[in-house]
Each structure stands twice: as C-alpha cells, then as structure tokens.
Coordinates of C-alpha atoms in Angstrom, one line a residue:
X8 CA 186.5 141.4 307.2
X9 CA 184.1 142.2 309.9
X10 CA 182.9 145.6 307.6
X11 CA 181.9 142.6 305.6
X12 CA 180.1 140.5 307.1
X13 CA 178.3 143.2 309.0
X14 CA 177.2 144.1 305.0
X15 CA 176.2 140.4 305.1
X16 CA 174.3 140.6 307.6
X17 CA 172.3 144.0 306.8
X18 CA 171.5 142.2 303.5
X19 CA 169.9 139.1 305.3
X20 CA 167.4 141.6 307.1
X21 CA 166.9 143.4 303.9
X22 CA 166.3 140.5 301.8
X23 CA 164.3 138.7 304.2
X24 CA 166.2 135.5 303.5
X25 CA 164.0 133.5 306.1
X26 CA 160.8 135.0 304.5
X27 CA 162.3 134.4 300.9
X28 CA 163.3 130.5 302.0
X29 CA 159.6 130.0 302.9
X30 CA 158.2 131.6 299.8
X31 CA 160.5 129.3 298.0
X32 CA 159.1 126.2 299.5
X33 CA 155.4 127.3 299.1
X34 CA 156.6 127.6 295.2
X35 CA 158.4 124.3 295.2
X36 CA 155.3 122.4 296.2
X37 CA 153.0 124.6 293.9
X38 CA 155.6 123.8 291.3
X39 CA 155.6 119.9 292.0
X40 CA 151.3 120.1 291.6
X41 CA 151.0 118.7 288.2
X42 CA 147.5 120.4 288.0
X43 CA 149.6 123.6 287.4
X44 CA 150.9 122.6 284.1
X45 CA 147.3 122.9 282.8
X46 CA 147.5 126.5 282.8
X47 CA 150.4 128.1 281.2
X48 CA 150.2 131.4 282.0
X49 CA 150.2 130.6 286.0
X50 CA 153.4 128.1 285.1
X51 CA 155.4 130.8 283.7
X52 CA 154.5 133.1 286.5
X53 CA 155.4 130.3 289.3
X54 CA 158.7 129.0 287.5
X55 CA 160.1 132.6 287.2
X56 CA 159.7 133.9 290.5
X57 CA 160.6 130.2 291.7
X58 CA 164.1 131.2 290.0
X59 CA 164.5 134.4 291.2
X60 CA 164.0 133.2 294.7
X61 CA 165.7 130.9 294.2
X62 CA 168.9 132.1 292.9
X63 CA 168.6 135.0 296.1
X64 CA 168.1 132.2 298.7
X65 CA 170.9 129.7 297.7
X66 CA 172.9 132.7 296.3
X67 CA 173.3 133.9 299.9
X68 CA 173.5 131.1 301.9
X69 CA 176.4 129.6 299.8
X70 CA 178.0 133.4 300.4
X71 CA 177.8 133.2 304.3
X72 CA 178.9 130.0 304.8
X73 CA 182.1 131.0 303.0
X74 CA 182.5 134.5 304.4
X75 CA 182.0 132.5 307.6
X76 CA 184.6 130.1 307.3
X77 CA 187.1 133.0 305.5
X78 CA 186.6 135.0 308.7
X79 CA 187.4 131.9 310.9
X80 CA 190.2 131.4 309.0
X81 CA 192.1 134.9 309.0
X82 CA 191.2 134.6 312.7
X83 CA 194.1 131.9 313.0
X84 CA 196.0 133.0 310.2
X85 CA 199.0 134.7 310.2
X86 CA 200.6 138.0 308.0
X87 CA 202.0 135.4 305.3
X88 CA 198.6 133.0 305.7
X89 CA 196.7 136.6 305.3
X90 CA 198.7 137.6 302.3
X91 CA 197.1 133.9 300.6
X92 CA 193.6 134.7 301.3
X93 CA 193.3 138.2 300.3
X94 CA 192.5 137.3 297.0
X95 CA 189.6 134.8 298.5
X96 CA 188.5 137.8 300.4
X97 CA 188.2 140.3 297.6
X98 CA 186.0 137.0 295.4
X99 CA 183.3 137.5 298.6
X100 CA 183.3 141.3 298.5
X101 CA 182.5 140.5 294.7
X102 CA 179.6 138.2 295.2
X103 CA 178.4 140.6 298.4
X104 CA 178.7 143.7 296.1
X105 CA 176.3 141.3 293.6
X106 CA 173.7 140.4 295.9
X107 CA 173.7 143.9 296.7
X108 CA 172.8 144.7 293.3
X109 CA 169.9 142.6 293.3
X110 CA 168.4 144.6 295.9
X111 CA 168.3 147.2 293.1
X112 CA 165.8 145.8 291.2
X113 CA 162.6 147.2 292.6
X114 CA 160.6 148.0 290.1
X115 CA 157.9 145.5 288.6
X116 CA 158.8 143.8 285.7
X117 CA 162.5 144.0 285.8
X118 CA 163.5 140.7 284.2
X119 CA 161.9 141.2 280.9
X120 CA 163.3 142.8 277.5
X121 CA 163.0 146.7 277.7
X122 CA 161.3 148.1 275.0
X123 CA 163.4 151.5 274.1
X124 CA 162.3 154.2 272.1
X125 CA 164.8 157.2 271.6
X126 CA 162.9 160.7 269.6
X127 CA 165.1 163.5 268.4
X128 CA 164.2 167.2 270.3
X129 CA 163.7 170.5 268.4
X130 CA 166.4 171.5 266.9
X131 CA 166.5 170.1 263.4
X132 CA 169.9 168.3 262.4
X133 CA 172.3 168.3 265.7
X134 CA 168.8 166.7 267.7
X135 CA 168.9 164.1 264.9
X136 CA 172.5 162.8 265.0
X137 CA 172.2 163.0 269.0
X138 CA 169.8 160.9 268.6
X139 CA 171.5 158.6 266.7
X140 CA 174.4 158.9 268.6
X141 CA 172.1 158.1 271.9
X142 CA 170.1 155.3 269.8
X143 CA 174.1 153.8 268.6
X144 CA 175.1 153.8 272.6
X145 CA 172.2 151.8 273.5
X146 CA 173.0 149.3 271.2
X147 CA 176.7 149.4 271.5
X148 CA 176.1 148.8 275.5
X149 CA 173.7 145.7 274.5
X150 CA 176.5 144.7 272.5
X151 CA 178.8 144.8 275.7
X152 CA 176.3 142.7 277.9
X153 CA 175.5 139.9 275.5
X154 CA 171.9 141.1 274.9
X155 CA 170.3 140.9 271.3
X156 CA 168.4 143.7 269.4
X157 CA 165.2 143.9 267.9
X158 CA 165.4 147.1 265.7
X159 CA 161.3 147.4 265.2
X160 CA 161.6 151.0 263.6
X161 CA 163.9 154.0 262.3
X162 CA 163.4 157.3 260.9
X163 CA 166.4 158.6 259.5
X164 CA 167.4 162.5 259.5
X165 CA 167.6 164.2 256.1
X166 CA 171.6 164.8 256.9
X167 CA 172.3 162.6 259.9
X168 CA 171.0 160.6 262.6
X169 CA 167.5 159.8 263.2
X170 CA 164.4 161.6 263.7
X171 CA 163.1 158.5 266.1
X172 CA 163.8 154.6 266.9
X173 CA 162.3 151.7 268.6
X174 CA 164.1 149.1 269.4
X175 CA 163.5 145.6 272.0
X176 CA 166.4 145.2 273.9
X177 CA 166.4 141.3 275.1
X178 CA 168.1 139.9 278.0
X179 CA 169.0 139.6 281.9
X180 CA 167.1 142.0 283.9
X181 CA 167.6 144.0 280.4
X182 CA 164.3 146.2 281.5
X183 CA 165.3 146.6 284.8
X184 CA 169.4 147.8 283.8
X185 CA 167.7 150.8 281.4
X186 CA 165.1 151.7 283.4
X187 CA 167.7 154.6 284.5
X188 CA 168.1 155.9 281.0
X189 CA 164.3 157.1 280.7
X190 CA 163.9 160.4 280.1
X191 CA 165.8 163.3 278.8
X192 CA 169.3 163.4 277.4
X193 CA 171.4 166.9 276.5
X194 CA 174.0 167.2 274.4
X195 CA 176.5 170.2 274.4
X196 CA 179.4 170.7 272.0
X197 CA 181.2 172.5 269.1
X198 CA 178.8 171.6 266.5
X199 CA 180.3 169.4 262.9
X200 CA 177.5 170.8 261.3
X201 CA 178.4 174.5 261.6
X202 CA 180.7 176.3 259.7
X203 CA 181.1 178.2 262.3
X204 CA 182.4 176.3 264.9
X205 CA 179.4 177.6 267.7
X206 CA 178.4 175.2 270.3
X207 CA 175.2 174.1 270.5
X208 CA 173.1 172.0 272.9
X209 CA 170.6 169.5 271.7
X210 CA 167.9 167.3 273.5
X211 CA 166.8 163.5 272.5
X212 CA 163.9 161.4 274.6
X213 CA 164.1 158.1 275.7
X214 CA 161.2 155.9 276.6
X215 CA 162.3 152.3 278.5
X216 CA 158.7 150.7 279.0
X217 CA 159.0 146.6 279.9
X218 CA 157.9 143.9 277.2
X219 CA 155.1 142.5 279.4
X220 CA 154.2 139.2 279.4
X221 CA 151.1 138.7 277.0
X222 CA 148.7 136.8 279.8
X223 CA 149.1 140.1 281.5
X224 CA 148.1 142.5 279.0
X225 CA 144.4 142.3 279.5
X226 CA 143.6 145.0 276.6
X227 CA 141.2 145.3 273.3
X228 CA 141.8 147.9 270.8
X229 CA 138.6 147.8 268.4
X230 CA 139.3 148.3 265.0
X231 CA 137.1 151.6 265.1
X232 CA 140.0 153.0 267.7
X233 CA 143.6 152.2 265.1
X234 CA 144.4 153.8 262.0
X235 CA 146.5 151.8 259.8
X236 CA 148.7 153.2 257.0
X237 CA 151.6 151.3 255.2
X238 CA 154.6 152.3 253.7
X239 CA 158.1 151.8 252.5
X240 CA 160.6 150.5 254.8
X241 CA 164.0 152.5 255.7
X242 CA 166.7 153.0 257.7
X243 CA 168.8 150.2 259.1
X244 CA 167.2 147.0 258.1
X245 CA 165.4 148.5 255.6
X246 CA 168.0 147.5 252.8
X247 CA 165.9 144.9 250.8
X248 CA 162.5 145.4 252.1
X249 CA 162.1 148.9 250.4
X250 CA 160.7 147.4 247.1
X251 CA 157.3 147.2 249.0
X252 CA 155.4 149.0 251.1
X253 CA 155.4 146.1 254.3
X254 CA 156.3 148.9 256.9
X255 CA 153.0 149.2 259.1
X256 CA 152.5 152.4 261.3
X257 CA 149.3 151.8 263.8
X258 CA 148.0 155.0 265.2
X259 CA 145.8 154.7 268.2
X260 CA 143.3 157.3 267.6
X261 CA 142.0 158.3 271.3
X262 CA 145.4 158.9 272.7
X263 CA 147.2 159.4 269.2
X264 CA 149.7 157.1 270.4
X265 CA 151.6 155.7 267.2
X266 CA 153.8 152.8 266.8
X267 CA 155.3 151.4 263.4
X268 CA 157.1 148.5 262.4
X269 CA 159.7 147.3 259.6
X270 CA 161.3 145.1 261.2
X271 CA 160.3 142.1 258.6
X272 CA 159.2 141.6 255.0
X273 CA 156.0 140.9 255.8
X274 CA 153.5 143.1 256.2
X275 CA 150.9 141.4 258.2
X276 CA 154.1 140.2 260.8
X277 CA 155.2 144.0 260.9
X278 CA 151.2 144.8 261.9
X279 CA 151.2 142.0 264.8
X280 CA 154.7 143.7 265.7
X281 CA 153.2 146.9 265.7
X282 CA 149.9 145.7 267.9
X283 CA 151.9 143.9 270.4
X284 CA 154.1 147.0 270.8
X285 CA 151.2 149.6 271.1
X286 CA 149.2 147.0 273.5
X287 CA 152.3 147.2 275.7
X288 CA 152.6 151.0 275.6
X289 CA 149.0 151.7 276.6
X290 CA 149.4 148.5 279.1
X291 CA 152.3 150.7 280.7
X292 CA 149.9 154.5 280.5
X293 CA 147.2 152.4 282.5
X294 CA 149.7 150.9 284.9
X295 CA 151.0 154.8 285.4
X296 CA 148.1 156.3 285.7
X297 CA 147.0 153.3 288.6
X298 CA 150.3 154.2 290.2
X299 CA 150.0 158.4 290.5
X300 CA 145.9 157.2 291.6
X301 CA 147.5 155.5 294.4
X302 CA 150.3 157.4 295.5
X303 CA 147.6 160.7 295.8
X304 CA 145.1 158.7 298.2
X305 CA 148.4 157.9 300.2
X306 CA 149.5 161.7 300.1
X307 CA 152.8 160.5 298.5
X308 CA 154.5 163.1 296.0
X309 CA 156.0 161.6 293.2
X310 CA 159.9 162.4 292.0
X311 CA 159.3 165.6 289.4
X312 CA 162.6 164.5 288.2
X313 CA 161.5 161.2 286.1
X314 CA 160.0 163.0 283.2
X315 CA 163.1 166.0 283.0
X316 CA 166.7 166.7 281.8
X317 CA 168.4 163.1 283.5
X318 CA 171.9 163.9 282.1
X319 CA 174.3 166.3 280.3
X320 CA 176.8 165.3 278.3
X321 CA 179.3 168.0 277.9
X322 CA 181.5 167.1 275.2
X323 CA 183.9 170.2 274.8
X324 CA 184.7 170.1 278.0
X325 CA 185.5 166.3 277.9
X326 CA 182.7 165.1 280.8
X327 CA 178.9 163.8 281.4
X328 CA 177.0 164.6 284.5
X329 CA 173.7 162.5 285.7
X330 CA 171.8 165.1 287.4
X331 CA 169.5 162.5 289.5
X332 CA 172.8 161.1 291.0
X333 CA 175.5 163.3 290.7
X334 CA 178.0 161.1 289.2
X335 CA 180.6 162.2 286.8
X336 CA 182.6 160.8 284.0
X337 CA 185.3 162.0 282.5
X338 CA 185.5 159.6 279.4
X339 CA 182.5 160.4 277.2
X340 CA 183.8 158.3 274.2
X341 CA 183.9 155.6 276.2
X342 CA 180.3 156.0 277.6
X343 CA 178.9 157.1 273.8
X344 CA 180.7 153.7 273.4
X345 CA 178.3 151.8 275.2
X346 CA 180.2 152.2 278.9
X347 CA 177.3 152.8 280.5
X348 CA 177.1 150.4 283.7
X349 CA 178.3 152.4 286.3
X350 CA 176.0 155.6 285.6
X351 CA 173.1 152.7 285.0
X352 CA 174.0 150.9 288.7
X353 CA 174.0 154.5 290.3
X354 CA 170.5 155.4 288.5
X355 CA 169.4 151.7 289.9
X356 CA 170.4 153.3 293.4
X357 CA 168.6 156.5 293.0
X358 CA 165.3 154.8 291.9
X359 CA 165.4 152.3 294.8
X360 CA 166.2 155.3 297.0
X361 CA 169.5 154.3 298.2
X362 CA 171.2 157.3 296.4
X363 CA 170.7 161.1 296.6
X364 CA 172.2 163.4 294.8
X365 CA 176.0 164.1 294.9
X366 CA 177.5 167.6 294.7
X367 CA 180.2 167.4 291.6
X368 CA 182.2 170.1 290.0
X369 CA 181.7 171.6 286.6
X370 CA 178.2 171.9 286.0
X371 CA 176.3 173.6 283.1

C-alpha cells in the first residue's frame, strides 16, 4: 500500500494538481462570462480544456481520499479484514495505473479523431495485402474501443490488399492512442503468394496526423495551387457509387501533396472532404516544420527514429517486436486482430519519454 500511495503522490507533483485546480477555477469563471458564448470558436476551446481539467482534478482527488482511507484502514485491520479489502486495493491500483496514463498524453491535439493514412511499400503484391492487413488491424482495434470509421479513400491491389487508404478514426483521445503507430511497419513471412514457399519481407507507411479543429486551421489554398480530377469510386464503400464518377482526388500542386475522397455519392461533398483533409495535412507540414525551427535554435536533436522501421512483425516465427520500445508479443493473430493497446500504451511511454528501449530476444 505505501508503493502506492508514494505513486500517488509522485503523480500529484507531476500533474500539478494545485496548479491544475487553479487553472480550473480561472476556466470556471471564464466559462460562467456569458460574453464568451458570442464567440464559438473560444467556447469550444474553454469547455474542452475545462473538461480535461477537470476530469484530472476531481479524478484525483476522489482517488486520494480513498487510497487514504484504504491505507487507514489495513492499518487496523487484521489478516482476515486484509483478505476483504484486497480486492478494494487492486480497484485503486486500477484508477492510479489510469491517471498514470493520462500523463501520457503529451502531444498537442490528443483528444481529436486521428486521421490515418496506411501506403503499400515497393514490393508489388505482398506490400499490398500488408497493407491491407495493417489498414484491417486499425480498424479491427477501433472496433475493440468503440470508435467509428470514416473510410474517406481506398485503392485496391490488382490481386490483394490495397495499394493506399485514408481513413478518420473518431473517438476518445483516438489521435493521441495512434499516434504510436506512425511510421513504418515490416512484415516477414512464408509468402501465400509464392509457389515457392520463400519468405519475404514487406514494408507499408502509416501517417496518424490529428483532425484539427477548423477555427484553427488558418490556411488558403487558391484555386491556381489544386488540381482537381474526378473519377469512379472503389474499393470498400465503393459498391453503388461506381456508376459515376463522384470520387474527387485534389492534388496540391506546390508540395504535390494529394488527397482523394469517395466516401459519399456526391461529388461536390467528396471535394469538401477532400479540402478539409488536405487543409489538415498541410496544417500539420507547417506545424512540423515550426517544431524542427524551434528545436534547432534550442540545440535540441530530434528522435531519428519517428520517420523509420517502428516494428517487425515476424510471422514465421510466431512474434512482433516494436523497435522504439522493445516490447514483444508472442500472439500476432491476436495483435493483426486489432490487440493493439499494450504495444500502443508502451509507444505512449516512449514518446513522453518515460520509456527507453528494452533489450528482447529474437531479433531480425
């Protein structure tokens, strides 16, 4: 017990539960002003940090003053009393390893939906169906969570899989859970599409960028700067829509930076789609490219790991390796199932730098 409330205690100073209660009351009145409701934007803004503070503030002072009174209690208690309030005991470890979590969520942004975008590497048919496979775990995970999914585009592969997706994945902190998943994925196994049996080893992209609030995104895109070509919807969703060309590809042409949607029926609702999209792609290159600015004039060197190989999954051999965190599993249908939270909490923990790599066994 006393492991645990020391835990308790290391998360008050790291929170800043005194500075966090003030905060809250300066939002409180600012929230009570009814000249705020004039301006939506700011209302949004002040109502969801107001929440977020909020639900840290009262979150943890409803978990002291029952580890508290626990503690007090197994003071006086004895081995039969004990036996009763272990279960108690393990609830607050619970609600103390959840708090803990939400000191994991460091990056800007990490309440909104994530917009996801998985691309198939060189390698022709096995990169496709890895993608597919890595666009299908995504989903499946969602699934898992109670999120909903936005499929906004999907090229199939000639024989399997998919050449790319995009896809707005909406819910809790969904942004902030996948922000681990960005970058790099390898696949190694016996291949099903040779008649050989050779393994092979494929490579898919995924690009997690957050849906930003509009009121944010302070960005024009003349007309001068977008191509705009149309064509027939496919892939998933696609059944139905196919009979006209309402799929909208917008190519932005000073970065080349293209985004396409076919997610509706209508063409002029799949280019809106398709603008908000690439407005929050460029949004997120600007916000980057502020970020590396900075960190040079502070003489910081930024991880060389975001952009590489994050993860190996080694199917012959039955396991899948994070290479940020060291973590290994030993169920890969289970993960390619969607079982993805304890390799996304252990990314969270690399990112916020409470986590360096582990040394783990088989490697390749």
């Amino acid at each position: 017990m006393q492991e645990l409330l020391e835990k308790l205690a290391s998360l008050r100073e790291y929170l800043d539960i005194p500075g966090k209660a003030r905060r809250l009351n300066e939002l409180d009145r600012e929230l009570s002003d009814p000249e705020l409701w004039n301006n939506a934007g700011r209302a949004r803004q002040v109502t969801q940090e107001a929440g977020t503070v909020r639900r840290i503030v009262e979150g943890y002072t409803s978990l002291e003053s029952d580890a508290q009174g626990l503690s007090e209690m197994l003071e006086m208690a004895d081995a039969d009393e004990r036996e009763m309030l272990a279960e108690e005991q393990q609830s607050i470890q619970k609600r103390v390893d959840d708090l803990y979590r939400e000191t994991l969520f460091t990056m800007k942004h990490a309440e909104t939906s994530a917009i996801v975008r998985v691309k198939s590497g060189a390698g022709g048919t096995e990169s496709m169906d890895w993608a597919g496979m890595l666009t299908r775990m995504f989903m499946r995970w969602a699934e898992r969570r109670g999120y909903k999914v936005d499929l906004i585009d999907q090229v199939d592969g000639e024989q399997a899989g998919v050449i790319s997706s995009e896809f707005i994945i909406r819910g809790d902190k969904a942004f902030g859970m996948m922000l681990p998943e960005h970058g790099v994925h390898r696949l190694v196994r016996v291949s099903p599409f040779d008649s050989n049996n050779r393994r092979h080893t494929s490579f898919a992209s995924v690009d997690v960028v957050p849906e930003v609030p509009e009121e944010e995104i302070n960005i024009h895109i003349p007309d001068s700067d977008l191509r705009r070509d149309v064509f027939r919807s496919q892939g998933a969703g696609g059944q139905g829509v196919n009979t006209t060309d309402s799929a909208v590809r917008l190519t932005h042409l000073p970065t080349g930076l293209a985004v396409a949607s076919q997610q509706t029926r209508s063409q002029i609702k799949n280019h809106e789609i398709a603008l908000q999209i690439l407005k929050q792609r460029l949004y997120d290159i600007e916000v980057k490219k502020r970020e590396d600015e900075e960190a040079k004039a502070r003489g910081e060197q930024k991880k060389i790991e975001w952009g590489s190989q994050i993860r190996s999954y080694v199917l012959d051999k039955q396991y899948i390796k994070d290479h940020r965190t060291g973590v290994m599993k030993h169920n890969p249908a289970d993960v390619l199932d969607g079982d993805l939270d304890d390799l996304m909490w252990a990314g969270l923990e690399w990112l916020a730098g409470k986590r360096v790599a582990e040394e783990s066994g088989d490697d390749e």
